[in-house]
Short mmCIF file of C-alpha atoms in Angstrom, two decimals:
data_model
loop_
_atom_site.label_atom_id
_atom_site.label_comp_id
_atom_site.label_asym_id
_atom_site.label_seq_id
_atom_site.Cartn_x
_atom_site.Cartn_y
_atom_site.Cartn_z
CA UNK A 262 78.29 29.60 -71.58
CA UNK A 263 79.88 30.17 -74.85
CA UNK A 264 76.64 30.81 -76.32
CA UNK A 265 75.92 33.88 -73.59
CA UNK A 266 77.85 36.18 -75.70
CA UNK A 267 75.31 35.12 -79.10
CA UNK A 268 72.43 36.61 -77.45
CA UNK A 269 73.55 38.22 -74.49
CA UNK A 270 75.18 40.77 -76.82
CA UNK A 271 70.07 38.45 -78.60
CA UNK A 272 70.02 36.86 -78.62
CA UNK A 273 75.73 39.66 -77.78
CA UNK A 274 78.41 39.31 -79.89
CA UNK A 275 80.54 35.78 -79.49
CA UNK A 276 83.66 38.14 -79.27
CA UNK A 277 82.48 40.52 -77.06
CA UNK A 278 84.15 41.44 -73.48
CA UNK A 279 81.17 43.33 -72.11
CA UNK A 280 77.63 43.64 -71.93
CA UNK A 281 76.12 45.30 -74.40
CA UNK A 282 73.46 48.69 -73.24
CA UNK A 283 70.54 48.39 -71.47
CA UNK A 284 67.53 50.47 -70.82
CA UNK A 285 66.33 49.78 -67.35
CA UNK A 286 62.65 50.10 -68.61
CA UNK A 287 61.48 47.76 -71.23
CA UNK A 288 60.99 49.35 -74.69
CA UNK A 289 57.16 50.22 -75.26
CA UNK A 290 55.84 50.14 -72.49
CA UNK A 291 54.08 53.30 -72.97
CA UNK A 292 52.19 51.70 -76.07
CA UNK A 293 50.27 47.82 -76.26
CA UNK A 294 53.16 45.30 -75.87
CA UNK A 295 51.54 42.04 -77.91
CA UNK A 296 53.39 38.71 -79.00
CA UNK A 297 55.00 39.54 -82.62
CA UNK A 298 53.31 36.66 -84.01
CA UNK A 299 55.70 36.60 -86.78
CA UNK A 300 58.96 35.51 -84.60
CA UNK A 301 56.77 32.40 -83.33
CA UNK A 302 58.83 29.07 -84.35
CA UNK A 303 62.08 28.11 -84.77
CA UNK A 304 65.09 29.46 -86.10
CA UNK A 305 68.52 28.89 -87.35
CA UNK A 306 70.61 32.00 -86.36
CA UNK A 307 74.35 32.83 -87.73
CA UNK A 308 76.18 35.71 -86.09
CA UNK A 309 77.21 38.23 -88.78
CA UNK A 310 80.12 39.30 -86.19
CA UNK A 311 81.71 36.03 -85.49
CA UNK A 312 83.64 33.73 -87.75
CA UNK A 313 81.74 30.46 -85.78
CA UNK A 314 79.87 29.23 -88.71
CA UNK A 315 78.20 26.48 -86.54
CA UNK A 316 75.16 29.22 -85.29
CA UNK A 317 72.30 29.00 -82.93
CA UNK A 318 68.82 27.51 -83.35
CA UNK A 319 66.51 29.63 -81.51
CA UNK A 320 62.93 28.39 -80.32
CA UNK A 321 60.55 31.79 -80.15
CA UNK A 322 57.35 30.11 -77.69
CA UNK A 323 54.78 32.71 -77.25
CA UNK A 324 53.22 32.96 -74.07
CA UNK A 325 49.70 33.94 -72.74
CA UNK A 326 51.19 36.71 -70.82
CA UNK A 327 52.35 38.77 -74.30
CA UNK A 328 56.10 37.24 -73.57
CA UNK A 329 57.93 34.87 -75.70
CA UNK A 330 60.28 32.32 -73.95
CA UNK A 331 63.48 31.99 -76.76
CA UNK A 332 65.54 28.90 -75.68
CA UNK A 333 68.86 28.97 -77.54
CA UNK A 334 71.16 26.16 -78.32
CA UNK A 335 74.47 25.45 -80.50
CA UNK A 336 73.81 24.74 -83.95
CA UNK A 337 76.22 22.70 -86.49
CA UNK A 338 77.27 18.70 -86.53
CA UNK A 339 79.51 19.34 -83.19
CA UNK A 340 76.83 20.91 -81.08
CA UNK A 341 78.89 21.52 -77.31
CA UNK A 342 75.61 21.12 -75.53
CA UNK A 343 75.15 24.77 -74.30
CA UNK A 344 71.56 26.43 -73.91
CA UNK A 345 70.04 29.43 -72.70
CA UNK A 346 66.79 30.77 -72.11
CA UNK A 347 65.44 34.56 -72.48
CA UNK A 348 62.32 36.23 -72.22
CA UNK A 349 61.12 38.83 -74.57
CA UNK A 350 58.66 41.35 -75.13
CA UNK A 351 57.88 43.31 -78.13
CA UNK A 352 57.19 46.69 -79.35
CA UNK A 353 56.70 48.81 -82.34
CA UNK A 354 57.84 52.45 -82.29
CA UNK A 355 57.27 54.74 -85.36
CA UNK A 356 58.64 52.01 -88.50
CA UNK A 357 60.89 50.49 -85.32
CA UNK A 358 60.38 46.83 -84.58
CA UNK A 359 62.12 46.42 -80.88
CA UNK A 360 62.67 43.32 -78.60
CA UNK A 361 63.34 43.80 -74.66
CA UNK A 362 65.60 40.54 -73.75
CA UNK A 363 66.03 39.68 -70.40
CA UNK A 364 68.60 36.51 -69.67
CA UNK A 365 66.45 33.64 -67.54
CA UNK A 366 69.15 30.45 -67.56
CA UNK A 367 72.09 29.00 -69.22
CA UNK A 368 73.31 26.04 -69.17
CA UNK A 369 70.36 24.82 -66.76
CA UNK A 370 71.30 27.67 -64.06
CA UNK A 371 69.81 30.69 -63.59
CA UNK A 372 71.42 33.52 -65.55
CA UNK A 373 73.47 36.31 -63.19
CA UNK A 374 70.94 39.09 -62.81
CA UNK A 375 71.46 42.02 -65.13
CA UNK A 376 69.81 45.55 -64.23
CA UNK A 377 67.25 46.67 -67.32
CA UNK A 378 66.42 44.76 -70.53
CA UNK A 379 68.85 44.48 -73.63
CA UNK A 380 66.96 46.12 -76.43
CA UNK A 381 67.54 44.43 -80.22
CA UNK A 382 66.11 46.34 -83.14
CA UNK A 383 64.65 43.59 -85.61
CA UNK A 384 63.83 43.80 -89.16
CA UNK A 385 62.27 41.26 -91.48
CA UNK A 386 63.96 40.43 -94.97
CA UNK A 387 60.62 38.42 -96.23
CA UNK A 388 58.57 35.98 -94.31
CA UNK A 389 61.30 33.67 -93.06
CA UNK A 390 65.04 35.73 -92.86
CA UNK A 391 65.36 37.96 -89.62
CA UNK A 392 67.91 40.48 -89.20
CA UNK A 393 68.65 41.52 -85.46
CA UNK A 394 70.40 44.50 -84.55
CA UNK A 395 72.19 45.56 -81.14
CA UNK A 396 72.48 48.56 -79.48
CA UNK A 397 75.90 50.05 -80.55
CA UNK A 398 78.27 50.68 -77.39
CA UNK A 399 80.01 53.57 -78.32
CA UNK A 400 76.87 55.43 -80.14
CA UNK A 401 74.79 54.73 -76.70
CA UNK A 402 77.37 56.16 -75.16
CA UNK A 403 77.62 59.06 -77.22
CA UNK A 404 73.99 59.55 -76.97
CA UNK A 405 74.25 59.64 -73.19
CA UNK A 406 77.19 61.93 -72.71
CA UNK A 407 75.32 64.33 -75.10
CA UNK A 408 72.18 64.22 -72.99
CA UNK A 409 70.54 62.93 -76.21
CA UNK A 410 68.87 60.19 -73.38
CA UNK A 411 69.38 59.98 -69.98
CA UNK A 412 71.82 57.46 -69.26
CA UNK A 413 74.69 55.98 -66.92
CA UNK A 414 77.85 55.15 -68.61
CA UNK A 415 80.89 53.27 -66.19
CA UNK A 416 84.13 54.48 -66.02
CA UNK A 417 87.04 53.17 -68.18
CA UNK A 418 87.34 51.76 -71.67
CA UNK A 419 85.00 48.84 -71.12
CA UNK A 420 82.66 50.84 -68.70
CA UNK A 421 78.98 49.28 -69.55
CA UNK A 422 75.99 52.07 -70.85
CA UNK A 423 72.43 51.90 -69.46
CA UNK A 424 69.66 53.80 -70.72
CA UNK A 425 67.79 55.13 -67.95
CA UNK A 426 65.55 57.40 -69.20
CA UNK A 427 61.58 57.55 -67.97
CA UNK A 428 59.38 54.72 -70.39
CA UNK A 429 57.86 58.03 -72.22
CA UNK A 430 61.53 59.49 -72.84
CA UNK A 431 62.68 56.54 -74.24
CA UNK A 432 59.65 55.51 -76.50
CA UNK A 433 59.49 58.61 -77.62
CA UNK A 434 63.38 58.79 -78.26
CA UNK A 435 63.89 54.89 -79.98
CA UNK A 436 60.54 56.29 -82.27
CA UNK A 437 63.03 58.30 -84.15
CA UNK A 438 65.56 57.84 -86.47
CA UNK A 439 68.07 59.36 -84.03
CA UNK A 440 67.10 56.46 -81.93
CA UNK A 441 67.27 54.08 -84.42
CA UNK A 442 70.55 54.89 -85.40
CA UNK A 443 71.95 53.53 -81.77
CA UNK A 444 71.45 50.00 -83.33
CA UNK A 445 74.88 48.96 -84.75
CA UNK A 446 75.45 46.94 -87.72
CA UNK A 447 73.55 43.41 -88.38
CA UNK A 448 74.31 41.29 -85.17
CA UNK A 449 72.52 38.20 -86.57
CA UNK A 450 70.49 37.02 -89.64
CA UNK A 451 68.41 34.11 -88.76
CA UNK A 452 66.14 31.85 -91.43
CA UNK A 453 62.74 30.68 -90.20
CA UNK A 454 63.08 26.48 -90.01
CA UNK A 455 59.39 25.95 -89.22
#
């Protein structure tokens, strides 16, 4: 599961300890939620956190039901023969381009159920380099303990954030540059392989 952290975190960070914030309604539901047709194909991904140079293909497989399945798996000439799946959705908020991952299975076994969706801002650098960016712990955080968003954060250091504000608060809220200033630095830069 040493690949759990590369998404978890998309796709979370490969030197994270804990999971990174989640809202516990998807991001735009209150508008259409349609297949990003431009994240369709597959991917080589290379964290911009981690000094593992090997990366991540990921396989973006659009679905009928306006979800992508994303199967992930180690990149490089040493591959260690770890996968995982997620399902997305996607959303557009004001200029904000937003992916709602939830964890299916890793390694072939279901993933441990998380509460909520992990939200990833995405941007595109041309028409085949993606940039993905995570929710920032500590601004989350921030934003909850300022009643900025309504929110849960656990106790102690590591103590994981959830956004739990009603689907119209948080649209509304991630629609802004406020709310697009939770999303931390670049997580992940992938190119587009075909």
């Amino acid at each position: 599961m040493r690949i759990m952290p590369f998404f978890a975190a998309t796709a979370a960070l490969l030197l994270t300890a804990c999971f990174p914030p989640t809202t516990t309604h998807p991001v735009g539901t209150t508008t259409t939620m349609i297949n990003d047709p431009a994240l369709t194909g597959l991917w080589r991904g290379k964290s911009d956190q981690s000094t593992d140079d090997r990366g991540l293909y990921f396989h973006f497989l659009p679905a009928g039901d306006n979800t992508i399945t994303v199967v992930m798996a180690q990149a490089g000439a040493e591959p260690d023969g770890d996968w995982m799946v997620a399902s997305i959705t996607t959303a557009t908020l004001g200029g904000n381009h937003i992916m709602n991952a939830e964890l299916k299975f890793s390694d072939g076994k279901p993933e441990e159920e998380h509460p909520g969706t992990i939200p990833l801002l995405y941007r595109f650098e041309g028409p085949n380099r993606l940039v993905l960016f995570l929710m920032d712990e500590d601004a989350a955080k921030a934003a909850i303990q300022a009643h900025q968003i309504a929110g849960t954060v656990e106790q102690g250091q590591f103590g994981d954030a959830a956004i739990t504000a009603s689907p119209k608060e948080l649209d509304a809220f991630l629609a802004t540059k406020k709310g697009a200033a939770l999303f931390g630095e670049r997580f992940a830069t992938l190119t587009k392989m075909e």
